[in-house]
Short mmCIF file of C-alpha atoms and ligand atoms in Angstrom, two decimals:
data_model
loop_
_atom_site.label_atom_id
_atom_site.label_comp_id
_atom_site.label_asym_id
_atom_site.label_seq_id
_atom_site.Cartn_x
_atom_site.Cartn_y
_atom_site.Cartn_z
CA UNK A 1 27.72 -5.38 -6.15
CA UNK A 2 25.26 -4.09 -9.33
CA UNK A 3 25.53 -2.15 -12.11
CA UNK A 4 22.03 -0.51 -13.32
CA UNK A 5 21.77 -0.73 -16.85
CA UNK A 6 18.29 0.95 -17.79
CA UNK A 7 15.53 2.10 -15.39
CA UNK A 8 12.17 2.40 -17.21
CA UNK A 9 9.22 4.90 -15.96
CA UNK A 10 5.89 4.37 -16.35
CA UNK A 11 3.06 6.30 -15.27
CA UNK A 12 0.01 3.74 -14.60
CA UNK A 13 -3.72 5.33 -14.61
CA UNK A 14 -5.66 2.94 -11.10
CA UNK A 15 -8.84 3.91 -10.25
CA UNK A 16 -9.49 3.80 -6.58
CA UNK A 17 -13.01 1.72 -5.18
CA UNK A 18 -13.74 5.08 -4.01
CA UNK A 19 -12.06 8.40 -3.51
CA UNK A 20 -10.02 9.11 -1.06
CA UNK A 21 -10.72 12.56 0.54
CA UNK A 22 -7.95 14.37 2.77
CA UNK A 23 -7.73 17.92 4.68
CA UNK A 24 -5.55 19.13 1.41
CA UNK A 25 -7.54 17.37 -1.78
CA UNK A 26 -9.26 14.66 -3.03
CA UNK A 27 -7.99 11.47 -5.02
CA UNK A 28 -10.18 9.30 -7.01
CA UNK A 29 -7.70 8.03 -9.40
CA UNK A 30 -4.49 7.21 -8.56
CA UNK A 31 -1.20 8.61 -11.09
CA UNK A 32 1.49 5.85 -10.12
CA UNK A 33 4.58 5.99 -11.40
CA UNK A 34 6.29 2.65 -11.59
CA UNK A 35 10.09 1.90 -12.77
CA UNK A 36 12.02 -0.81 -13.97
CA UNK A 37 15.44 -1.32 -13.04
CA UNK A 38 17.67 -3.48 -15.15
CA UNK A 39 21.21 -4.65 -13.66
CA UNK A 40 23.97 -5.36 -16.20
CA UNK A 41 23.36 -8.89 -15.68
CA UNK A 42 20.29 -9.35 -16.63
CA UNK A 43 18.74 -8.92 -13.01
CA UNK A 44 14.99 -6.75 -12.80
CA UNK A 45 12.94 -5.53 -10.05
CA UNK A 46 9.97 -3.38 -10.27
CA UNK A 47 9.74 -0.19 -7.72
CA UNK A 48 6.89 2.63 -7.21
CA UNK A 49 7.41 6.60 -6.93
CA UNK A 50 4.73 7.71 -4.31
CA UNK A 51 4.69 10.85 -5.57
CA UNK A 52 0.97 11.98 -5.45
CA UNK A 53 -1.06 13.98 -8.57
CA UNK A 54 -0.80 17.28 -6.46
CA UNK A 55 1.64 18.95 -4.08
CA UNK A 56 -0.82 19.13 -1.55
CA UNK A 57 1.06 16.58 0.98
CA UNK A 58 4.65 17.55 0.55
CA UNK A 59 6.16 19.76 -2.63
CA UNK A 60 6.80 16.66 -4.32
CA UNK A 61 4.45 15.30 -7.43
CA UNK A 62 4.54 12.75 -10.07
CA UNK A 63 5.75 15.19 -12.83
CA UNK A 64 8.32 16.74 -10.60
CA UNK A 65 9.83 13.29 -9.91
CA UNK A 66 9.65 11.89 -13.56
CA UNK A 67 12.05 15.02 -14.38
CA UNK A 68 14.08 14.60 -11.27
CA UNK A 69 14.73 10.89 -12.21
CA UNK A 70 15.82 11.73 -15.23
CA UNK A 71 17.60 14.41 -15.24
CA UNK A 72 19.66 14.06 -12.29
CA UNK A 73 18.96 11.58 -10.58
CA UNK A 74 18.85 8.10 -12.59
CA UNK A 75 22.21 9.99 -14.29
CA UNK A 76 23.98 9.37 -10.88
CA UNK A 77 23.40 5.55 -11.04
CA UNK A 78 23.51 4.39 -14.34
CA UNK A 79 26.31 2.07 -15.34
CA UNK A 80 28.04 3.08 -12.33
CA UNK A 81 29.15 0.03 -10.22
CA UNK A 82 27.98 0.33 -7.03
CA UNK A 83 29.38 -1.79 -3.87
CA UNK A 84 25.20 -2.37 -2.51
CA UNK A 85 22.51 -0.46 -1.48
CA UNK A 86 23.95 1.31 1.18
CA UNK A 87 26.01 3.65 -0.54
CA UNK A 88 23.20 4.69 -2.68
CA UNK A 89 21.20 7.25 -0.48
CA UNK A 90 24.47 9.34 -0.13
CA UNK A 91 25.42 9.38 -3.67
CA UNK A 92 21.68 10.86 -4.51
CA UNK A 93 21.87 13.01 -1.66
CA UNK A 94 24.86 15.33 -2.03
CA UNK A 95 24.28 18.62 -4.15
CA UNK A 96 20.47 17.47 -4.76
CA UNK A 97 17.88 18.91 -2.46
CA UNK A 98 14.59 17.49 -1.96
CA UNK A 99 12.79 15.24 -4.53
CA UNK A 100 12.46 12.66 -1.32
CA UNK A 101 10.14 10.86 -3.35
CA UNK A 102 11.84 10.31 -6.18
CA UNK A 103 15.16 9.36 -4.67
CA UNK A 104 12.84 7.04 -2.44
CA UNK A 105 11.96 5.52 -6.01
CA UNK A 106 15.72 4.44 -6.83
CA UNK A 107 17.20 4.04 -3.81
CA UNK A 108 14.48 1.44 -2.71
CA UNK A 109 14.22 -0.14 -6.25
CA UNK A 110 18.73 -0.89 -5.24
CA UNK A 111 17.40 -2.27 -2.15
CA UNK A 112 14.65 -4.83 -3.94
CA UNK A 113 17.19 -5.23 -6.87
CA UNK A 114 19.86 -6.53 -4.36
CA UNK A 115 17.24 -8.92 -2.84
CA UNK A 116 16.75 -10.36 -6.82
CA UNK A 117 20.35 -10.79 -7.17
CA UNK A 118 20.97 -12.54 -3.94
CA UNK A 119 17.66 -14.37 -4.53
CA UNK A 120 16.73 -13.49 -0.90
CA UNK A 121 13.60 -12.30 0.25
CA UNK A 122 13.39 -8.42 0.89
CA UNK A 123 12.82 -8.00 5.11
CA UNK A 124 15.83 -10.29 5.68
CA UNK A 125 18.12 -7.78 3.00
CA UNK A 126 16.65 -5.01 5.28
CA UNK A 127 17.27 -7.06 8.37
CA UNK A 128 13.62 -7.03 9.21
CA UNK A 129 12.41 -9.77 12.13
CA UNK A 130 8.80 -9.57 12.02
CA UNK A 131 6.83 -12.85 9.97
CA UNK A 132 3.61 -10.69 10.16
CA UNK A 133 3.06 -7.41 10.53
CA UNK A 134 -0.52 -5.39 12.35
CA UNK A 135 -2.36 -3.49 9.55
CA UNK A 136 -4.54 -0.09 10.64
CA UNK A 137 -6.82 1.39 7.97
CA UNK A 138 -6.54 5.49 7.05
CA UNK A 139 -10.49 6.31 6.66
CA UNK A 140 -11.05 9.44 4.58
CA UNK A 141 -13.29 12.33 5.37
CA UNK A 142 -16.35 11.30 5.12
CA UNK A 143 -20.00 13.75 4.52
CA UNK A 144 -21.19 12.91 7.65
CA UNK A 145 -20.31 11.29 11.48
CA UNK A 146 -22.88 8.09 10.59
CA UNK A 147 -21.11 7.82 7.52
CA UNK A 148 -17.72 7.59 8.79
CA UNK A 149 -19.13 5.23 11.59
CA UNK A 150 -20.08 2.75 9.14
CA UNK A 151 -16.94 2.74 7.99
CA UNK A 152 -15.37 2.44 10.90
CA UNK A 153 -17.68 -0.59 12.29
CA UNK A 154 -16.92 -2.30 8.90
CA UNK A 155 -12.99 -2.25 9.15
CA UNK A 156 -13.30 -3.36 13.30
CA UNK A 157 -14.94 -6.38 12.15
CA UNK A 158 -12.59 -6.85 9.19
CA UNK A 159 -10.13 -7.22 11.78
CA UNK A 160 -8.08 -3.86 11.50
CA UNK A 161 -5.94 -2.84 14.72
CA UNK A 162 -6.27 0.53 14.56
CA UNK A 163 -8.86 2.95 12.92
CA UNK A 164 -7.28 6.17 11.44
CA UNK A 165 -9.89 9.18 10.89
CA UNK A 166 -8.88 11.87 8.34
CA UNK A 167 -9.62 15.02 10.00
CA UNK A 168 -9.94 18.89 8.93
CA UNK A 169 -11.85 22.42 10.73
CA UNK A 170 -15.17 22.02 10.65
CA UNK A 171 -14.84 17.78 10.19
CA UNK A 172 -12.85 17.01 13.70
CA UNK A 173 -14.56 16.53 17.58
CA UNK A 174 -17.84 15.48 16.30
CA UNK A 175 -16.32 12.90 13.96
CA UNK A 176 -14.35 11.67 16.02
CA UNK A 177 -16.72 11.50 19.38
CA UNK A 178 -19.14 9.65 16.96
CA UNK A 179 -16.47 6.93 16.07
CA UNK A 180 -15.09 6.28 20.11
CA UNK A 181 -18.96 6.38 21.12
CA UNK A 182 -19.47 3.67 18.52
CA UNK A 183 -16.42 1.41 18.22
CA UNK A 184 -15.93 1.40 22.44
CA UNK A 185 -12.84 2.33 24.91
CA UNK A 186 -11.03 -0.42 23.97
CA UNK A 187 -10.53 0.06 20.11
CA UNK A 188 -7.35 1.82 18.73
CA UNK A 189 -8.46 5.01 17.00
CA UNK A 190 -6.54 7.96 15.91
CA UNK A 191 -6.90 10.94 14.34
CA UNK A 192 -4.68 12.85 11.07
CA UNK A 193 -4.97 16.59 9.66
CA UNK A 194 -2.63 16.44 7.34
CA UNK A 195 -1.65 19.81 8.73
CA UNK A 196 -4.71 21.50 8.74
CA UNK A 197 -4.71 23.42 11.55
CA UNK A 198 -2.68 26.13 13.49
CA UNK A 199 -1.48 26.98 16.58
CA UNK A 200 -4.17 29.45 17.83
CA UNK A 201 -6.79 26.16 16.96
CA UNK A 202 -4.91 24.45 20.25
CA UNK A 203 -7.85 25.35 22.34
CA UNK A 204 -10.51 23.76 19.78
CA UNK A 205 -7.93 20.69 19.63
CA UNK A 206 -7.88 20.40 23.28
CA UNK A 207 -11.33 18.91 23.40
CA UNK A 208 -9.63 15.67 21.36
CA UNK A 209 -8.18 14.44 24.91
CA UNK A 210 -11.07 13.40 26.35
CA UNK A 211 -11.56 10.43 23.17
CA UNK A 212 -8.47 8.61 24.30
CA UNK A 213 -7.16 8.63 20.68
CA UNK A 214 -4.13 6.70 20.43
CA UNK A 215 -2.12 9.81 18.87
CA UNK A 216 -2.87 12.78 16.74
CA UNK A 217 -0.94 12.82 13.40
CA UNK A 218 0.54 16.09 11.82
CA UNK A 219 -2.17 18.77 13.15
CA UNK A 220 -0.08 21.88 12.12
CA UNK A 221 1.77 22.27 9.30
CA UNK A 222 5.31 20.45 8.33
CA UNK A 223 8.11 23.00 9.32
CA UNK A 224 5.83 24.03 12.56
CA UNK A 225 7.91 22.14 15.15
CA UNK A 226 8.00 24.78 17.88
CA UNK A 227 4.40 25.35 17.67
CA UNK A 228 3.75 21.50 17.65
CA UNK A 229 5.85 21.51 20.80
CA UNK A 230 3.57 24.42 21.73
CA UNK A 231 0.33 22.14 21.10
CA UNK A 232 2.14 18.80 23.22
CA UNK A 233 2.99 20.56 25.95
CA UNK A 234 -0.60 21.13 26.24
CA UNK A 235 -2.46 17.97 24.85
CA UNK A 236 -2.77 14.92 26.95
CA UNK A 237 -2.54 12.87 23.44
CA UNK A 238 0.32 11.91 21.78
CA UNK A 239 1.48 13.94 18.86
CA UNK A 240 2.61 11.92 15.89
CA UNK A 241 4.60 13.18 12.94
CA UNK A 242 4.03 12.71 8.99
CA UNK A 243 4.94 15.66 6.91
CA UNK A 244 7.19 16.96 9.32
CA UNK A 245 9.97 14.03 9.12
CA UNK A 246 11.92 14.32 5.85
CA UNK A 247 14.95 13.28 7.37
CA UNK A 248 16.85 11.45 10.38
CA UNK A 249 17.73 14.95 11.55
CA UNK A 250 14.42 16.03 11.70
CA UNK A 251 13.78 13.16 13.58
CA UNK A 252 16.64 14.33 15.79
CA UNK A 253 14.73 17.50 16.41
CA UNK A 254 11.20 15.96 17.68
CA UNK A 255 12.74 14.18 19.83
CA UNK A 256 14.84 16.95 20.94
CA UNK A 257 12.49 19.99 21.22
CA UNK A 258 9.49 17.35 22.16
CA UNK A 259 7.13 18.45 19.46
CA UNK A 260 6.02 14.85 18.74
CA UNK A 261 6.41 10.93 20.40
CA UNK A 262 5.45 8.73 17.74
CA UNK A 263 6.82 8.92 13.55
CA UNK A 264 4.58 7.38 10.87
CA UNK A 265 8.16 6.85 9.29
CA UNK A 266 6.92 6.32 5.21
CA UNK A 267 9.76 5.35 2.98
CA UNK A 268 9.13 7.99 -0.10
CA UNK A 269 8.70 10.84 2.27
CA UNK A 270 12.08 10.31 3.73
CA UNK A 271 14.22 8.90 0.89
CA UNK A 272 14.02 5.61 1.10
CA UNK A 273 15.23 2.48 3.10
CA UNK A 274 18.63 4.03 4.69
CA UNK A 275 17.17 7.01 6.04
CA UNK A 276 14.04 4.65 7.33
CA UNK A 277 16.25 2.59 8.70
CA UNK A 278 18.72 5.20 9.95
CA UNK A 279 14.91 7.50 12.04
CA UNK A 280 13.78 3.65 13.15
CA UNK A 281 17.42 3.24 14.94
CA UNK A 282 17.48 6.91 16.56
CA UNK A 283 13.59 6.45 17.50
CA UNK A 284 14.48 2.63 19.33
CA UNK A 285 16.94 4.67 21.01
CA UNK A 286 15.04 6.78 22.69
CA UNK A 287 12.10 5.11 23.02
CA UNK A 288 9.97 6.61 20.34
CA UNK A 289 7.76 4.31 18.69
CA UNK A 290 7.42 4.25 15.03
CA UNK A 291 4.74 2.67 12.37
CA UNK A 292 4.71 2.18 8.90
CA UNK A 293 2.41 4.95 6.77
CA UNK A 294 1.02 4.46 3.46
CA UNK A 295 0.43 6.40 0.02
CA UNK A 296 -1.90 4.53 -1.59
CA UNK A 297 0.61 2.48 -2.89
CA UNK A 298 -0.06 -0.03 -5.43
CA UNK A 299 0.78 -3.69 -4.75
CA UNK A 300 4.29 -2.99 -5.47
CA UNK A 301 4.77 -0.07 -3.28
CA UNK A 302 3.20 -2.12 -0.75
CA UNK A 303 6.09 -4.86 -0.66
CA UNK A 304 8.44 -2.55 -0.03
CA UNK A 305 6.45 -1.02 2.59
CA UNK A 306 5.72 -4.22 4.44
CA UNK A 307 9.26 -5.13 4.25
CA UNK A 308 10.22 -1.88 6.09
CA UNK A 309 7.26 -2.98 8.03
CA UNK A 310 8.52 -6.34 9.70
CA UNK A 311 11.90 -3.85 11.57
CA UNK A 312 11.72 -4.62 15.35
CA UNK A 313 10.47 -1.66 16.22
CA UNK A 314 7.70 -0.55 13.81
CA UNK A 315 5.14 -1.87 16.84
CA UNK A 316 2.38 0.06 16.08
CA UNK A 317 0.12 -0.74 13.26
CA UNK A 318 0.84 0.62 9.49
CA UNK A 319 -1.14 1.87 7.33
CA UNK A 320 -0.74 -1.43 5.66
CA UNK A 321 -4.12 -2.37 4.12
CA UNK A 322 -4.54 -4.80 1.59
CA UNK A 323 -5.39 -4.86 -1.98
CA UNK A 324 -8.61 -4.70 -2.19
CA UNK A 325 -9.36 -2.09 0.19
CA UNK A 326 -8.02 0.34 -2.96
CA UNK A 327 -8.21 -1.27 -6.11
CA UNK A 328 -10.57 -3.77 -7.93
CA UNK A 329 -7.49 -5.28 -9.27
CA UNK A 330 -4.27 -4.97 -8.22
CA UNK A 331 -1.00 -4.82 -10.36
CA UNK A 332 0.69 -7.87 -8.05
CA UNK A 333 -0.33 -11.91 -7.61
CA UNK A 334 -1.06 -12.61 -5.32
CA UNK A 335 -2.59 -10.03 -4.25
CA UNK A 336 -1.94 -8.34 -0.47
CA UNK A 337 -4.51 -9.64 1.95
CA UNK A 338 -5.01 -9.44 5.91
CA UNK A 339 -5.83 -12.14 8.04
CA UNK A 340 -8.86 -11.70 9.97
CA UNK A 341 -6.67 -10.81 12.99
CA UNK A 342 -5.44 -7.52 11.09
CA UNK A 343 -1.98 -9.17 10.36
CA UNK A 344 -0.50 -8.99 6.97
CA UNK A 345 1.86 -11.98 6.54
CA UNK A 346 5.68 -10.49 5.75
CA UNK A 347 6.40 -12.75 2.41
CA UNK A 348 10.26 -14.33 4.20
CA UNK A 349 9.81 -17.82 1.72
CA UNK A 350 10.47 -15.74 -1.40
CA UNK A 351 13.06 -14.26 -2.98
CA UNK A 352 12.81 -10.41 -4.10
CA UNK A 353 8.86 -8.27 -3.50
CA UNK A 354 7.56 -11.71 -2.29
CA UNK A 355 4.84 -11.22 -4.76
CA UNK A 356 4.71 -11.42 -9.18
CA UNK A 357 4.14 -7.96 -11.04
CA UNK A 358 1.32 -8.30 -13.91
CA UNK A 359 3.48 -6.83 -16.42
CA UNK A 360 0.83 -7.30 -18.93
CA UNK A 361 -1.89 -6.29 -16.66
CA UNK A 362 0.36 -2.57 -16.19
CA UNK A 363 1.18 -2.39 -19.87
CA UNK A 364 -2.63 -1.81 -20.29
CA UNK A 365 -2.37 0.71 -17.24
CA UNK A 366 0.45 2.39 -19.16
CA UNK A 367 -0.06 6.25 -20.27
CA UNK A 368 3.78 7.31 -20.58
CA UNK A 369 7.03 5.49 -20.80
CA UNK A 370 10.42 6.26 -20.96
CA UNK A 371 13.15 4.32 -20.99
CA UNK A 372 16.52 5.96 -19.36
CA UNK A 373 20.20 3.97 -19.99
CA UNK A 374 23.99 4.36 -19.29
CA UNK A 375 24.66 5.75 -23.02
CA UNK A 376 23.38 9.33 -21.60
CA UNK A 377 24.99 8.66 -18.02
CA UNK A 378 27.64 7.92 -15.55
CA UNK A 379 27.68 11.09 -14.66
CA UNK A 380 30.47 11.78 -12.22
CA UNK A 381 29.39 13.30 -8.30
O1 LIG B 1 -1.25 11.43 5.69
O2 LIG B 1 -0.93 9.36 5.89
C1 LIG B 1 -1.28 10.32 5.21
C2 LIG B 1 -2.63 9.07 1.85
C3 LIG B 1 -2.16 10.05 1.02
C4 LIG B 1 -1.46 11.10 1.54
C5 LIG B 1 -1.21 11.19 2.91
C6 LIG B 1 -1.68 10.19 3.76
C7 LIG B 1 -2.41 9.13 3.22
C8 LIG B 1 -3.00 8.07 4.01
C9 LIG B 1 -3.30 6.79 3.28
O3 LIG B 1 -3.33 8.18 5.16
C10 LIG B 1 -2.84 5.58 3.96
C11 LIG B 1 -2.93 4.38 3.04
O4 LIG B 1 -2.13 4.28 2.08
O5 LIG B 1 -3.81 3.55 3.27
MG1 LIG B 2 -0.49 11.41 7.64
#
């Protein structure tokens, strides 16, 4: 049981090491928006928005979820008293399309609050089994095949279980022959588009089979599921799905029409933790594996994704990596690290994230703030 009393959003300026360069844009530093969520009682957690700068991955951006927090969404929660965190995906899901993300934002930021009040740590609120948790690395698109080898070699010997190579027309076989040729058979590697391609590419895709890649991620574009089914029935690799799962039902639908047999099941893009929860149960069903994606989260996005992380059957690698692979300094303490066997340790000693926010540290991050209460809300369903 928890009343919200105030949510506060702020948008943090973090400058990635390096830019991160995908089929649909580039990002060198990183708009985060960041809320605070108050319970009556005195009770706070932080929480992240993943919305990106752009709508270049799904519709969704920072500015877009700012308003839709405000507006309508934080309305629905505010000094309302609310039985857990259960209840809360359905009361910010009826008459509200969309706005994943920001939804994501709230509804996780219930789920971290409840693991403050019961002074538990987060996986065990979620029900999560796992103590540590294999971490992949997403590698951008890099100018050339050497250069993305490099890269490559570097996060192998880092420990990383799996080697994800950002992929577009034009950036794709070569890349990717470079990396297998270099890093052996026996390496995980994959490959993601970001939906850069179409159907009639199939034929050019085709030639991808013969690197063993451990799956393809989201070649075609998000609401292409019958082509995608299209492009399995033909591809000896796995197809795995980002953009295309907003939902459990979509979910329902890979599985159903066969368009894809893994989910990179990321929090934000789906909701949040009920809906995550709700794809990872229909996927152990039928026997669809399912792995944690990323966002370039900060360190507090992270603890929520590592939570949803240690689930019994995220059993392939997430796109988990730690701190310092994005940020010179990160906005948590400690900050995330990997063990030289590519495990990040799931924080189960702690109560809450499992890890201190810098509030002073973000303060100086801080561009925009606004601070959102129950005097403008309980606004009935
Ligand atoms: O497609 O998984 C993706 C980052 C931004 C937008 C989309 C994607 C990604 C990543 C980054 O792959 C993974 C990470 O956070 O390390
Ligand atoms: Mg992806």
């Amino acid at each position: 049981m928890f009343c919200i009393d105030r949510i506060t959003l702020r948008e943090i300026h973090l400058a990635l090491k390096e830019p991160f360069r995908i089929s649909s844009g580039v990002e060198s530093v990183r708009r985060i928006l960041l809320l605070e969520i108050t319970d009556r009682d005195g009770a706070m957690v932080w929480g992240e928005c993943v919305a990106p700068a752009l709508p270049n991955y799904t519709p969704e951006t920072i500015d877009t979820a700012w308003l839709a927090i405000r507006e309508w969404l934080a309305p629905r929660l505010l000094g309302r008293r609310l039985t857990g965190p259960a209840v809360v995906h359905d009361l910010l899901a009826q008459d509200i399309r969309g706005h994943n993300m920001a939804k994501a934002a709230l509804e996780m930021g219930c789920w971290g609050l409840t693991a403050e009040i019961e002074q538990r740590p987060l996986t065990l609120v979620l029900g999560g089994t796992r103590e540590r948790v294999p971490t992949g690395i997403s590698l951008g698109i890099q100018r050339s095949p050497e250069l993305l080898v490099e890269r490559a070699l570097a996060a192998v010997a880092a420990g990383y279980r799996k080697v994800k190579l950002k992929i577009q027309p034009g950036q794709d076989v070569e890349y990717v022959r470079a990396v297998r040729a270099a890093l052996g058979p026996d390496v995980e590697i994959m490959a993601d588009a970001n939906a850069a391609y179409s159907i009639g590419d199939a034929p050019h895709l085709l030639q991808l089979d013969e690197f063993e890649l451990l799956m393809l991620e989201q070649p075609l574009g998000a609401d292409a599921l019958l082509q995608l089914a299209e492009l399995q029935r033909q591809l000896r690799t796995p197809l795995c799905l980002d953009e295309s799962i907003i939902d459990v039902s979509r979910a329902r639908d890979m599985i159903a029409l066969q368009c894809g047999r893994i989910i990179n099941i990321k929090p934000g893009r789906v909701g949040g933790f009920s809906a995550s929860k709700a794809i990872h149960d229909v996927c152990q069903e039928a026997g669809i594996p399912v792995w944690c994606g990323g966002m370039l989260e900060s360190g507090v996005g992270r603890a929520y994704n590592v939570a949803l992380a240690s689930l019994p059957n995220f059993s392939m690698p997430g796109d988990l990596s730690p701190s310092a692979r994005y940020w010179t300094r990160d906005v948590v303490s400690p900050e995330w690290t990997m063990g030289a066997d590519g495990l990040v340790k799931v924080p189960r000693d702690r109560p809450g994230l499992g890890v201190d926010v810098d509030a002073d540290y973000i303060e100086s991050l801080t561009v925009r703030t606004e601070t959102l209460s129950a005097a403008r809300a309980a606004v009935p369903v």
